[in-house]
Structures are given as structure tokens and as C-alpha cells.
Coordinates of C-alpha atoms and ligand atoms in Angstrom, one line a residue:
X540 CA 14.6 6.2 -20.4
X541 CA 13.2 2.6 -20.7
X542 CA 9.2 2.4 -20.8
X543 CA 7.4 0.2 -18.4
X544 CA 6.5 -2.6 -20.6
X545 CA 9.9 -3.5 -22.0
X546 CA 11.3 -3.6 -18.7
X547 CA 8.9 -5.9 -17.5
X548 CA 9.4 -7.8 -20.6
X549 CA 13.2 -7.8 -20.0
X550 CA 12.4 -9.4 -16.4
X551 CA 10.6 -12.1 -18.0
X552 CA 7.1 -11.2 -16.5
X553 CA 4.5 -13.4 -18.2
X554 CA 2.3 -11.8 -20.9
X555 CA -1.1 -12.2 -19.2
X556 CA 0.6 -10.5 -15.9
X557 CA 1.9 -7.6 -18.4
X558 CA -1.5 -7.1 -19.4
X559 CA -3.2 -6.8 -16.2
X560 CA -0.5 -4.5 -15.0
X561 CA -1.3 -2.4 -18.0
X562 CA -5.0 -2.3 -17.2
X563 CA -4.8 -1.6 -13.6
X564 CA -2.4 1.4 -14.8
X565 CA -4.8 2.5 -17.2
X566 CA -7.5 3.1 -14.4
X567 CA -4.4 5.1 -12.6
X568 CA -3.7 7.3 -15.3
X569 CA -7.3 8.2 -15.2
X570 CA -7.3 8.9 -11.5
X571 CA -4.2 10.6 -12.0
X572 CA -5.7 13.2 -14.8
X573 CA -8.9 13.9 -12.5
X574 CA -6.8 14.3 -9.4
X575 CA -4.5 16.9 -11.2
X576 CA -7.9 18.6 -12.5
X577 CA -8.9 19.1 -8.7
X578 CA -11.9 21.2 -7.9
X579 CA -12.3 21.5 -12.1
X580 CA -13.2 17.6 -12.3
X581 CA -15.7 17.6 -9.6
X582 CA -13.8 15.1 -7.4
X583 CA -13.3 16.8 -4.3
X584 CA -15.4 16.6 -1.1
X585 CA -17.5 13.8 0.7
X586 CA -20.4 11.3 -0.5
X587 CA -23.6 10.6 2.0
X588 CA -22.4 7.0 2.0
X589 CA -20.1 4.8 4.5
X590 CA -18.2 2.0 3.6
X591 CA -18.0 -1.3 5.4
X592 CA -15.6 -0.3 7.6
X593 CA -17.6 2.9 9.0
X594 CA -15.6 5.4 7.3
X595 CA -17.5 8.3 5.3
X596 CA -16.7 7.5 1.7
X597 CA -14.9 10.4 -0.6
X598 CA -16.2 11.1 -4.0
X599 CA -12.8 9.9 -5.3
X600 CA -12.6 6.8 -3.2
X601 CA -15.8 6.0 -4.9
X602 CA -14.8 7.3 -8.4
X603 CA -11.5 5.4 -8.5
X604 CA -13.1 2.5 -7.1
X605 CA -15.6 2.3 -10.1
X606 CA -12.7 3.1 -12.6
X607 CA -10.7 0.2 -11.6
X608 CA -13.7 -2.4 -10.9
X609 CA -14.9 -1.8 -14.4
X610 CA -11.5 -1.9 -16.3
X611 CA -10.6 -5.0 -14.5
X612 CA -14.0 -6.8 -15.0
X613 CA -13.3 -5.7 -18.9
X614 CA -10.3 -7.3 -19.0
X615 CA -10.5 -11.0 -18.7
X616 CA -7.6 -11.4 -16.7
X617 CA -9.2 -11.4 -13.0
X618 CA -11.3 -14.1 -11.5
X619 CA -12.2 -12.3 -8.2
X620 CA -11.5 -8.6 -7.3
X621 CA -11.5 -7.2 -3.7
X622 CA -11.4 -3.7 -3.0
X623 CA -11.3 -1.3 0.6
X624 CA -14.6 0.2 -1.2
X625 CA -16.5 -3.1 -1.7
X626 CA -18.0 -4.8 1.4
X627 CA -17.5 -8.6 -0.4
X628 CA -15.3 -9.8 -3.0
X629 CA -16.7 -9.4 -6.8
X630 CA -16.5 -12.3 -9.2
X631 CA -15.2 -11.4 -12.5
X632 CA -14.3 -13.5 -14.9
X633 CA -14.4 -17.5 -14.7
X634 CA -11.1 -19.3 -15.3
X635 CA -9.1 -16.1 -15.5
X636 CA -5.6 -16.5 -13.9
X637 CA -5.4 -14.0 -11.4
X638 CA -7.0 -12.3 -8.3
X639 CA -6.5 -8.5 -7.8
X640 CA -7.0 -6.5 -4.1
X641 CA -6.8 -2.4 -4.0
X642 CA -7.4 0.4 -1.8
X643 CA -8.3 2.7 -4.5
X644 CA -7.4 5.9 -2.8
X645 CA -5.1 5.9 0.0
X646 CA -5.0 8.9 2.2
X647 CA -8.5 10.5 1.7
X648 CA -8.1 12.9 4.2
X649 CA -5.7 14.3 1.7
X650 CA -7.6 14.8 -0.9
X651 CA -9.4 18.0 0.0
X652 CA -6.0 19.7 0.9
X653 CA -4.1 18.9 -2.5
X654 CA -2.0 16.3 -0.6
X655 CA -0.2 13.4 -1.4
X656 CA -2.6 10.3 -2.3
X657 CA -2.5 7.1 -4.1
X658 CA -3.7 3.7 -5.3
X659 CA -2.4 0.5 -3.6
X660 CA -2.6 -3.1 -5.4
X661 CA -1.8 -6.5 -5.4
X662 CA -1.7 -9.6 -7.8
X663 CA -2.1 -12.9 -6.8
X664 CA -2.7 -16.2 -9.0
X665 CA -6.0 -17.5 -8.6
X666 CA -7.2 -20.6 -6.7
X667 CA -8.9 -23.3 -8.9
X668 CA -10.1 -25.3 -5.8
X669 CA -12.2 -22.3 -4.6
X670 CA -15.0 -20.4 -6.6
X671 CA -14.6 -16.7 -8.0
X672 CA -17.2 -15.3 -5.6
X673 CA -15.9 -16.9 -2.5
X674 CA -13.2 -14.4 -0.4
X675 CA -11.3 -17.8 0.1
X676 CA -9.8 -16.8 -3.1
X677 CA -7.8 -14.0 -0.9
X678 CA -7.0 -16.9 1.8
X679 CA -3.1 -16.6 0.8
X680 CA -0.2 -14.8 2.9
X681 CA 1.2 -12.0 1.4
X682 CA 4.5 -14.2 0.4
X683 CA 2.3 -15.5 -2.6
X684 CA 1.5 -12.3 -4.2
X685 CA 2.7 -12.2 -7.8
X686 CA 2.9 -8.7 -8.1
X687 CA 2.7 -5.3 -5.8
X688 CA 2.4 -1.8 -6.5
X689 CA 1.1 1.7 -6.0
X690 CA 0.9 4.3 -8.0
X691 CA 1.1 8.0 -6.0
X692 CA -0.4 11.1 -7.3
X693 CA 2.0 13.8 -6.1
X694 CA 3.8 16.7 -7.8
X695 CA 4.7 14.0 -10.1
X696 CA 2.7 10.7 -10.4
X697 CA 5.1 7.7 -9.9
X698 CA 4.6 4.1 -9.9
X699 CA 6.8 1.5 -7.7
X700 CA 6.3 -2.0 -8.9
X701 CA 7.5 -5.5 -8.0
X702 CA 7.1 -8.6 -9.6
X703 CA 9.1 -10.7 -7.5
X704 CA 12.7 -9.0 -8.6
X705 CA 13.9 -5.8 -7.4
X706 CA 10.9 -3.0 -6.6
X707 CA 11.5 -0.2 -8.9
X708 CA 10.2 3.2 -9.5
X709 CA 8.6 4.6 -12.4
X710 CA 7.3 8.4 -13.4
X711 CA 4.4 9.0 -15.5
X712 CA 5.4 10.8 -18.5
X713 CA 2.2 12.9 -18.9
X714 CA 3.2 14.4 -22.5
X715 CA 3.4 10.6 -23.8
X716 CA 0.8 8.9 -21.1
X717 CA 3.3 6.3 -20.5
X718 CA 5.8 5.1 -17.4
X719 CA 9.2 5.4 -17.7
X720 CA 11.7 3.9 -15.5
X721 CA 13.4 6.5 -13.1
X722 CA 14.9 4.2 -10.4
X723 CA 16.0 0.7 -11.4
X724 CA 16.7 -0.7 -8.1
X725 CA 15.5 0.8 -4.7
X726 CA 17.3 -0.1 -1.6
X727 CA 16.2 1.0 1.7
X728 CA 19.3 1.9 3.8
X729 CA 19.6 -0.5 6.9
X730 CA 20.0 2.6 9.0
X731 CA 17.7 5.5 9.3
X732 CA 17.5 8.7 11.8
X733 CA 13.8 9.5 10.4
X734 CA 10.4 7.9 12.0
X735 CA 7.0 8.4 10.7
X736 CA 4.1 7.5 13.2
X737 CA 0.6 9.2 14.3
X738 CA 1.8 10.8 17.8
X739 CA -1.5 12.0 18.3
X740 CA -1.8 8.2 19.4
X741 CA 0.9 8.3 22.0
X742 CA -1.2 7.3 25.0
X743 CA -3.2 4.3 23.2
X744 CA 0.3 2.3 22.3
X745 CA 1.9 -0.5 24.7
X746 CA 4.3 0.1 26.9
X747 CA 7.1 -1.3 24.7
X748 CA 6.2 1.0 21.8
X749 CA 5.6 4.1 23.5
X750 CA 9.2 3.1 25.7
X751 CA 10.3 2.9 22.1
X752 CA 9.3 6.3 20.9
X753 CA 10.2 7.9 24.0
X754 CA 13.9 6.6 23.7
X755 CA 13.5 8.3 19.8
X756 CA 12.8 11.6 21.4
X757 CA 15.7 11.6 23.6
X758 CA 18.0 12.5 20.8
X759 CA 21.9 12.7 21.2
X760 CA 21.7 12.6 24.8
X761 CA 19.3 9.4 25.1
X762 CA 20.1 5.6 24.7
X763 CA 20.0 5.9 21.1
X764 CA 22.9 8.3 21.0
X765 CA 21.4 10.3 17.7
X766 CA 19.0 12.8 16.7
X767 CA 16.1 11.4 15.1
X768 CA 13.6 13.6 12.8
X769 CA 9.8 12.8 12.3
X770 CA 7.6 13.1 9.0
X771 CA 3.8 12.0 8.8
X772 CA 2.0 12.7 5.5
X773 CA -1.1 11.0 7.1
X774 CA -1.4 9.2 3.6
X775 CA 0.5 5.3 3.8
X776 CA 1.6 5.8 0.5
X777 CA 3.2 8.9 0.7
X778 CA 5.0 8.1 3.8
X779 CA 5.9 4.4 2.4
X780 CA 7.5 6.5 -0.8
X781 CA 9.4 8.6 1.3
X782 CA 10.9 5.3 3.1
X783 CA 11.5 3.5 -0.2
X784 CA 12.9 6.6 -1.6
X785 CA 15.3 7.9 1.1
X786 CA 14.9 5.2 4.1
X787 CA 13.4 5.5 7.6
X788 CA 10.6 3.6 9.7
X789 CA 6.8 3.6 9.4
X790 CA 4.8 2.6 12.1
X791 CA 1.3 2.0 12.9
X792 CA 1.0 0.0 16.1
X793 CA -1.8 -1.1 17.7
X794 CA -4.2 0.7 19.8
X795 CA -4.4 -0.5 23.0
X796 CA -7.8 1.0 24.1
X797 CA -9.6 -0.7 21.4
X798 CA -9.0 -4.6 22.1
X799 CA -11.6 -5.6 19.4
X800 CA -10.0 -3.6 16.7
X801 CA -6.7 -2.7 17.7
X802 CA -5.0 -2.2 14.4
X803 CA -6.0 0.7 11.6
X804 CA -3.9 -0.6 8.3
X805 CA -5.5 -3.3 6.4
X806 CA -3.3 -6.1 5.6
X807 CA -4.5 -7.2 2.3
X808 CA -4.5 -4.1 0.3
X809 CA -2.3 -1.9 2.5
X810 CA 0.3 -4.0 4.6
X811 CA 1.1 -6.9 2.1
X812 CA 1.9 -4.7 -1.3
X813 CA 3.8 -2.4 1.0
X814 CA 5.6 -5.3 2.8
X815 CA 6.5 -6.5 -0.7
X816 CA 8.3 -3.5 -2.1
X817 CA 9.8 -3.1 0.8
X818 CA 11.6 -6.4 1.4
X819 CA 12.2 -6.3 -2.2
X820 CA 14.2 -3.1 -1.6
X821 CA 16.2 -5.0 1.4
X822 CA 14.1 -3.4 4.5
X823 CA 11.8 -5.5 6.9
X824 CA 8.1 -5.2 7.3
X825 CA 6.4 -6.8 10.5
X826 CA 3.4 -6.4 12.7
X827 CA 4.0 -6.2 16.4
X828 CA 5.5 -9.7 16.2
X829 CA 5.4 -11.2 13.0
X830 CA 6.6 -11.1 9.3
X831 CA 3.8 -9.4 7.6
X832 CA 4.1 -11.4 4.4
X833 CA 3.9 -14.7 6.6
X834 CA 0.2 -13.8 7.9
X835 CA -2.4 -16.4 6.6
X836 CA -5.4 -14.0 6.2
X837 CA -8.9 -14.7 7.9
X838 CA -11.1 -12.2 5.9
X839 CA -10.4 -9.4 3.2
X840 CA -11.0 -6.5 5.1
X841 CA -8.5 -8.2 8.3
X842 CA -6.2 -5.3 10.1
X843 CA -2.7 -5.3 11.1
X844 CA -0.1 -3.3 13.1
X845 CA 2.8 -2.2 10.6
X846 CA 6.3 -1.9 11.8
X847 CA 8.2 -1.5 8.3
X848 CA 11.3 0.2 6.4
X849 CA 15.1 0.2 7.4
X850 CA 16.0 -3.0 8.4
X851 CA 18.2 -2.2 11.6
X852 CA 15.5 0.2 12.9
X853 CA 12.6 -2.4 12.4
X854 CA 14.8 -4.8 14.6
X855 CA 15.5 -2.2 17.1
X856 CA 11.8 -1.3 17.3
X857 CA 11.0 -4.9 17.8
X858 CA 13.3 -5.5 20.4
X859 CA 11.4 -3.0 22.3
X860 CA 7.8 -5.2 22.1
X861 CA 9.5 -8.6 23.1
Ligands
AHG880 P1 -7.8 5.1 3.6 O1 -7.4 6.5 3.4 O2 -7.3 4.2 2.7 O3 -8.9 5.0 4.4 O4 -6.2 5.0 4.6 C1 -5.9 5.9 5.3 C2 -4.9 5.4 6.3 C3 -3.4 5.5 6.0 O5 -3.2 5.8 4.7 C4 -2.9 6.3 7.0 O6 -1.7 6.3 7.4 C5 -3.6 6.3 8.1 O7 -5.0 5.6 7.3 C6 -3.7 7.7 8.8 O8 -4.8 7.4 9.9 P2 -4.8 8.3 10.8 O9 -5.2 9.7 10.5 O10 -6.1 8.0 11.7 O11 -3.6 8.2 11.9
MN881 MN1 -5.5 3.2 3.0
MN882 MN1 -8.7 4.0 0.9

């Protein structure tokens, strides 16, 4: 099986970018080790702090953020960093070629139950017109990402990665400490009979979206004419790993009862990287009305509705929202 670095070289990925990806993965391997040790490495439970989004930080949110930040600051390859767990952007190395955003630990509520969790990351080219300490570095649509990926800390530790070409899957060989290519090309089938959404929010959705889900639930005897199954992990990274692996649709629509902040998932470090992985695996990724990768961001912690996965199912869902 091919190792990650030779595979990236074969894809003609520039050497500076390969080194940056390697840095991110060094931090992820450390996170993977600590997650694997669980209660033995004192990573479970909460801190007493909140992040800028008003969420209580788990110990592992803070540890993962610190590991990634320290290694990226040391790497010399990154001009600016944005993280879910940092209120503002962090200026790193002047004149460095890239900027990086990450969700250090996605699925925080799964940490203490030994459930699926992961790290999501995205890389863009730095903008020479803007200072390193400005969040305007990240005022680039997701279509400008030069690399997007996640590391899933599940029964095995897996990496999903795209550098513009196909989305590929690698598995961490813990005996050698390296990622080995295990799926050359991910392809999300256009059709699916599996959906993934938080049904507890049913009464907060728009009438169009509720209508869509109602029709899914009607099964063989309804307008859709087939039985759908539901899966929900509570961690986007785990749910999207399933969608990338065997198809499906993942939705986190707007909450109509919260007009000031209707969406939950973050554009920069959740929706955009997953959208790039999905599109490069022949799937589709939309908000309730536009392609996620075309959105011009207005701030680093901006949130968007998310509907992504099997292409035909995303189209069907969007037709209910017109
Ligand atoms: P995070 O742990 O990084 O804050 O993200 C959690 C996100 C996402 O992964 C997941 O799909 C969603 O929140 C679940 O939220 P609810 O349980 O509120 O539906
Ligand atoms: Mn998250
Ligand atoms: Mn997180």
C-alpha cells in the first residue's frame, strides 16, 4: 500500500504544501494517540471555559487546538491561522505561503462516550494584499481551497484528503506511524436511501424542509416510493465519513426559531472542507439555496445551513426549498 507522501508527490502537489500537510498530520497523530488512551491520558471531561461561540470547551478541544497551533506556528509554512477555539485569527509567519483553518475537535459531545470524533482542516494561499494578522486573509470562497481534509478518530484513525484532484482515504498504520492509501478514489453514488439529520429539530425547520423529511419518512407508500434509513452520529466528521464511504445525504438546515443565528455549522472550518471533499467525490454541497464553495465569507466564525452528499438526493431536497 502506498504511503501518503509518495502519493502526494505522484499527484504533483507542491513540496511546501506537502510539508504543511505533514505538519498538520503530526499533530493529528498525537491527538489520535491521546484519544486512544482515553481516561488514561486525562483528556476526557470539560474545562471551565467557553469559546467565542458560547460553547463550553472540552479538555480535548483545548489540547487539540494547542497541538495544532503550536506545530503550525513552528512550521514556518503558515501566515495566518483560524480555529473554532480561537476568538480571532492568529498571525504566524510573515511571507509564509499558506493560511490554515481548522476545527481541532469535531463532535465534542462524543468525546466522553468513546464515540466518533475528528479534526477538520483547510488550506488556502495567503493573500499578499492583506496583513497576516487580518481575518480578511480568510475572505476567500471555498472554491479557492488548495487542500481540504479531516482525520477521523474512530475504531481506526483515517484521513480523507483532497488537494484539488480526487478525494482519497488513508488509514493510519499505528505500527509504523504513517498514513497508507486505502481508497484511491472516493465516489459518492448519486442515489441513496440513507439520510442523516437531527430529528429533534423537526419543529424548527422551514415548511419546505419539513415537507422533504416528511416525504422521506413515508417510505415505499409515499411520493418517494422507497424506504429510507436514518443514521446520526452527532459529529459531522463521522456522519460525513459515512456519506463519503457509502453515500447518503447529510443535512443541518436552518433553525427558523432563531432568526439572528439560524445555522449551526461553521462555513470556514466545517462546511467548506467537507464540501470540497464531497464535490471531488462527485457529490453536491449546498446551503438551502446556494453552492457552499461559492460563498464569499464575511467573518471567520460565520455559520451556514448544510445539505450535502449524494447528488440526486441533494437536488431532490433543494427542489422542496424553492
Ligand atoms: P463541534 O463539536 O466542533 O462544536 O461541532 C459539533 C457539530 C457537528 O459536528 C455536529 O453535526 C453538530 O454540531 C451536532 O449538533 P447538535 O447535537 O446540536 O445537533
Ligand atoms: Mn465541529
Ligand atoms: Mn470543534
